[in-house]
XYZ file of C-alpha atoms in Angstrom:
339
model
C 213.202 45.383 103.325
C 214.981 47.024 105.929
C 217.963 46.872 104.033
C 216.438 48.814 101.232
C 214.948 51.430 103.324
C 218.286 52.155 105.032
C 220.060 52.347 101.647
C 217.511 54.966 99.930
C 217.547 57.045 103.393
C 221.561 56.877 102.682
C 221.017 58.090 99.269
C 218.403 60.840 99.758
C 220.966 61.948 102.687
C 223.530 62.773 99.945
C 220.865 64.559 97.724
C 219.921 66.583 100.859
C 223.429 67.744 101.439
C 224.174 68.611 97.850
C 220.802 70.636 97.784
C 221.543 72.336 101.067
C 224.643 73.614 99.619
C 222.534 75.547 96.737
C 219.964 76.557 99.302
C 222.308 78.020 102.207
C 224.618 79.938 99.739
C 221.299 81.179 97.805
C 219.762 82.345 101.088
C 223.372 84.151 102.232
C 223.251 85.726 98.538
C 219.902 87.181 98.884
C 218.829 85.032 96.172
C 214.984 84.135 96.566
C 214.213 80.066 97.193
C 210.733 79.116 96.497
C 211.202 75.445 97.140
C 213.454 73.057 98.690
C 212.844 69.444 97.648
C 213.882 65.982 98.266
C 212.505 63.352 96.116
C 210.661 63.832 92.618
C 207.046 63.655 91.798
C 204.110 64.358 93.900
C 204.668 65.897 97.203
C 203.510 63.610 100.004
C 204.805 66.360 102.764
C 205.257 69.873 102.587
C 205.582 72.816 104.695
C 205.471 76.673 104.054
C 208.098 78.661 105.995
C 208.427 82.154 105.173
C 209.149 82.440 101.264
C 209.916 78.859 100.919
C 208.124 75.678 100.844
C 209.616 72.922 102.244
C 208.564 69.420 100.597
C 209.240 65.555 100.727
C 208.159 63.927 97.489
C 206.950 60.576 96.245
C 209.742 59.258 94.131
C 212.956 58.585 96.136
C 215.407 59.888 93.408
C 217.003 63.475 93.064
C 215.486 66.666 94.841
C 215.800 70.333 93.935
C 216.191 73.783 95.314
C 213.900 76.103 93.317
C 215.329 79.666 92.998
C 213.372 82.379 91.691
C 214.116 83.177 88.266
C 216.829 80.328 87.872
C 214.670 78.588 84.910
C 212.762 81.295 83.890
C 212.631 85.079 83.631
C 211.625 86.877 86.562
C 211.172 90.911 87.555
C 211.943 90.021 91.233
C 214.721 92.047 92.061
C 215.833 88.754 94.645
C 215.701 86.227 91.667
C 218.639 83.992 90.573
C 218.957 85.986 87.106
C 219.246 89.198 88.810
C 222.004 88.247 91.149
C 225.551 89.202 90.721
C 227.716 86.774 88.351
C 229.776 85.583 91.507
C 226.624 85.021 93.393
C 225.685 82.464 91.079
C 228.705 80.819 90.345
C 229.092 80.435 94.498
C 225.466 79.358 95.016
C 225.826 76.743 91.962
C 229.136 75.771 93.031
C 227.943 75.157 96.669
C 226.122 71.811 96.015
C 229.109 69.829 94.633
C 231.392 70.992 96.747
C 229.074 69.884 99.718
C 229.308 66.335 98.413
C 233.104 66.570 98.382
C 233.356 67.984 101.772
C 230.956 65.499 102.969
C 233.004 62.693 101.371
C 236.357 63.860 102.892
C 234.406 63.706 106.384
C 233.236 60.214 105.901
C 236.522 58.995 104.791
C 238.197 60.654 107.906
C 235.778 58.951 110.056
C 236.484 55.547 108.375
C 240.295 56.327 108.554
C 240.080 57.111 112.237
C 237.943 53.941 112.909
C 239.717 51.239 110.708
C 243.327 52.767 110.832
C 246.177 53.174 108.355
C 248.122 50.726 106.501
C 251.536 49.578 107.332
C 253.923 47.374 105.289
C 253.587 44.722 107.946
C 251.339 41.441 106.674
C 247.762 41.572 108.684
C 246.122 38.700 106.952
C 246.434 36.405 103.718
C 243.842 35.927 101.065
C 242.669 32.324 100.307
C 245.353 30.096 98.215
C 247.824 32.919 99.030
C 251.317 32.646 97.146
C 253.152 34.327 100.033
C 251.813 32.177 102.522
C 252.776 29.040 100.626
C 256.313 30.575 100.346
C 256.490 30.847 103.960
C 255.816 34.303 104.807
C 254.126 34.695 108.226
C 251.257 37.446 109.572
C 253.493 39.977 111.085
C 256.358 39.974 108.929
C 257.201 43.459 107.684
C 257.936 43.889 103.750
C 261.246 45.329 103.457
C 262.106 44.887 99.616
C 260.269 43.854 96.440
C 262.199 42.677 93.443
C 265.464 44.705 95.361
C 263.219 47.913 95.740
C 262.757 49.288 98.905
C 259.071 49.438 99.953
C 257.864 52.819 101.993
C 254.154 52.208 101.680
C 252.146 49.103 101.532
C 250.406 50.162 97.843
C 253.892 49.866 96.459
C 253.971 46.153 96.592
C 251.094 45.807 94.142
C 252.556 48.776 91.799
C 256.129 46.928 91.760
C 254.718 43.657 91.336
C 252.315 44.594 88.222
C 254.993 46.609 86.739
C 257.471 43.653 86.708
C 254.918 41.313 85.323
C 253.993 43.707 82.419
C 256.979 42.268 80.322
C 257.852 38.862 82.633
C 256.296 35.637 82.442
C 253.529 35.208 85.200
C 255.359 31.731 86.199
C 258.641 33.535 86.834
C 259.410 34.161 90.462
C 259.861 37.517 92.302
C 262.221 37.931 95.162
C 260.587 39.611 98.253
C 262.709 40.596 101.461
C 260.670 40.458 105.061
C 261.765 41.370 108.648
C 260.390 38.795 110.695
C 259.699 40.449 114.187
C 259.490 37.102 115.975
C 262.861 36.580 115.165
C 264.597 39.580 114.580
C 266.054 38.486 111.039
C 265.651 39.548 107.276
C 264.524 36.761 105.044
C 263.871 36.644 101.494
C 261.521 34.781 99.715
C 260.892 33.504 96.039
C 257.130 33.867 95.165
C 255.111 32.705 91.797
C 252.347 35.317 92.167
C 248.763 34.763 90.816
C 246.980 36.906 88.034
C 243.388 37.608 87.997
C 241.478 40.187 85.943
C 244.728 41.635 84.716
C 246.014 42.189 88.306
C 249.016 40.479 89.892
C 249.219 39.884 93.390
C 250.805 37.836 96.170
C 247.446 37.138 98.346
C 248.536 39.658 101.262
C 246.781 42.114 103.312
C 248.274 45.251 105.255
C 248.240 45.442 109.077
C 246.633 48.225 110.244
C 247.672 50.566 113.076
C 245.417 53.265 114.607
C 245.684 56.849 113.067
C 245.545 59.915 114.925
C 243.218 62.741 114.279
C 245.428 65.169 111.841
C 246.540 61.814 110.364
C 242.765 60.510 109.355
C 241.929 64.220 108.171
C 244.687 64.142 105.834
C 243.714 60.417 105.012
C 239.855 61.984 104.284
C 241.530 64.483 101.977
C 243.852 62.106 100.235
C 240.906 59.359 99.765
C 238.670 62.013 98.191
C 241.345 63.381 95.603
C 242.044 59.589 94.820
C 238.415 58.850 94.163
C 237.873 61.872 92.223
C 240.994 60.980 89.933
C 239.534 57.555 89.435
C 236.387 58.844 88.267
C 238.188 60.957 85.333
C 240.086 57.875 84.625
C 236.848 55.869 84.294
C 235.406 58.777 82.199
C 238.194 58.492 79.854
C 237.948 54.975 79.365
C 234.264 55.031 78.692
C 234.489 57.687 76.145
C 237.560 55.758 74.403
C 235.273 52.528 74.522
C 237.353 50.751 76.810
C 234.326 50.626 79.229
C 230.978 49.762 78.195
C 228.093 52.216 78.860
C 226.368 48.972 80.613
C 228.660 48.909 83.004
C 227.447 52.179 84.502
C 224.901 52.278 87.560
C 221.932 54.620 88.139
C 220.077 55.179 91.231
C 218.527 51.860 91.528
C 222.126 50.522 91.242
C 223.374 52.597 93.829
C 220.725 51.580 96.129
C 221.155 47.859 95.869
C 224.907 48.171 96.317
C 224.358 50.378 99.488
C 222.280 47.632 100.667
C 225.189 44.985 99.767
C 227.490 47.124 101.654
C 225.279 47.364 104.754
C 225.932 43.742 105.019
C 229.699 44.330 105.274
C 229.599 46.364 108.398
C 229.215 50.153 109.007
C 232.665 51.130 107.920
C 232.311 49.663 104.404
C 228.877 51.126 104.026
C 230.177 54.602 104.903
C 233.114 54.112 102.791
C 230.629 53.507 99.657
C 228.791 56.264 100.834
C 231.542 58.614 100.563
C 232.346 57.337 97.078
C 229.230 57.914 95.843
C 229.281 61.260 97.434
C 232.392 61.941 95.474
C 230.608 60.549 92.206
C 227.683 62.789 92.762
C 229.758 66.141 93.160
C 232.286 65.367 90.431
C 229.258 64.467 87.892
C 227.473 67.636 88.589
C 230.491 69.562 88.174
C 230.544 68.226 84.290
C 229.730 71.060 81.678
C 226.865 68.927 80.640
C 223.123 70.684 79.899
C 220.791 70.374 83.264
C 223.725 69.687 85.197
C 225.269 72.022 87.805
C 228.444 72.147 85.445
C 226.504 74.053 82.609
C 225.245 76.636 84.981
C 228.640 77.244 86.213
C 229.855 77.705 82.648
C 227.226 80.572 82.233
C 227.982 82.117 85.360
C 231.684 82.285 84.268
C 230.742 83.591 80.971
C 228.952 86.306 82.453
C 231.695 87.038 84.922
C 234.363 87.559 81.975
C 232.161 89.179 79.396
C 229.693 91.348 81.511
C 226.719 89.602 79.299
C 224.049 87.317 80.396
C 223.265 84.113 78.486
C 220.065 84.169 76.071
C 217.516 83.081 78.501
C 215.363 81.162 76.049
C 218.848 79.589 74.479
C 219.719 78.256 77.554
C 216.216 76.941 78.760
C 216.045 74.900 75.413
C 219.716 73.665 75.739
C 218.676 72.577 79.509
C 215.357 70.913 78.384
C 217.085 69.160 75.977
C 219.962 67.908 78.187
C 217.528 67.109 80.809
C 215.538 64.764 78.341
C 218.809 63.257 77.171
C 219.762 62.625 80.972
C 216.612 61.068 82.365
C 216.232 59.054 79.298
C 219.467 57.695 80.126
C 218.700 57.402 83.667
C 215.720 55.049 82.937
C 217.716 53.116 80.513
C 220.429 52.478 83.157
C 217.899 51.603 85.674
C 216.028 49.288 83.782
C 219.195 47.526 83.245
C 219.779 47.730 87.313
C 216.319 46.572 87.822
C 216.630 43.484 85.268
C 220.107 42.463 87.128
C 218.050 42.022 90.777
C 216.344 39.081 89.283
């Protein structure tokens, strides 16, 4: 039960950061914010402070920053629809950007605490082909298939590229530097293959990262996750990945709970991954998401004309209905998988 509560709290924290981005830039832009809410459905706590109502709602899924004139026409001079196009653009962009910034900070913290990979072996997986061949913890991988290794990630890339056209039973040469003896040694290894990936069964030895290096790691990891999301979306649209493979809020909360059992750093990394997903997903030009409002703001900046409010409202409602329907279907699948 505690695991579920922690997971829900962390999920809502990501929503809070996202909506706070909209909120703070709206306030700085002079746009009136009527309500700042975390959760959906009926409110179980609310407090009026100035012009804004702050509320916590019963259903721990989503949240919103309700700006005057955002969804309906308003004569208020401080309404969203009367704001400058650049103010609209920055206000909407701020939500997803806050999630991406948060992800970079989380990955920075993880990198600072767990360290960075080296080309030395820190551990072996179960039934490791490399261990069976005679390699030892502490061995520094120098070459794989006569190709010099600069980063640990290159090992997997070289091995998978080699066995794309070669028999998995064929052995590949791996040269290591054994620190204990000060000698270079070469091993011929027949790797394993699982789920389409070929591997030796080795894990990198980590070293402590400096602050500047950890900042770089945070940014690089965020970019890597952004790229991975677009790769997954591409596979989804081409049918290489089924829609059933996606997870909704229920699945995310479940996985957050699972990661909590693997330690704080595993939990934080997954939180960063979800934050990237939330940021990127909201940037997509889909009705009812931030991306569609960004498109409208860009159109207004380029043409000097506003999008017809009634048409925008109908498209947004239609997109919202489809989106909620999709979330419900995926959530039902996630709930069924719990049992």
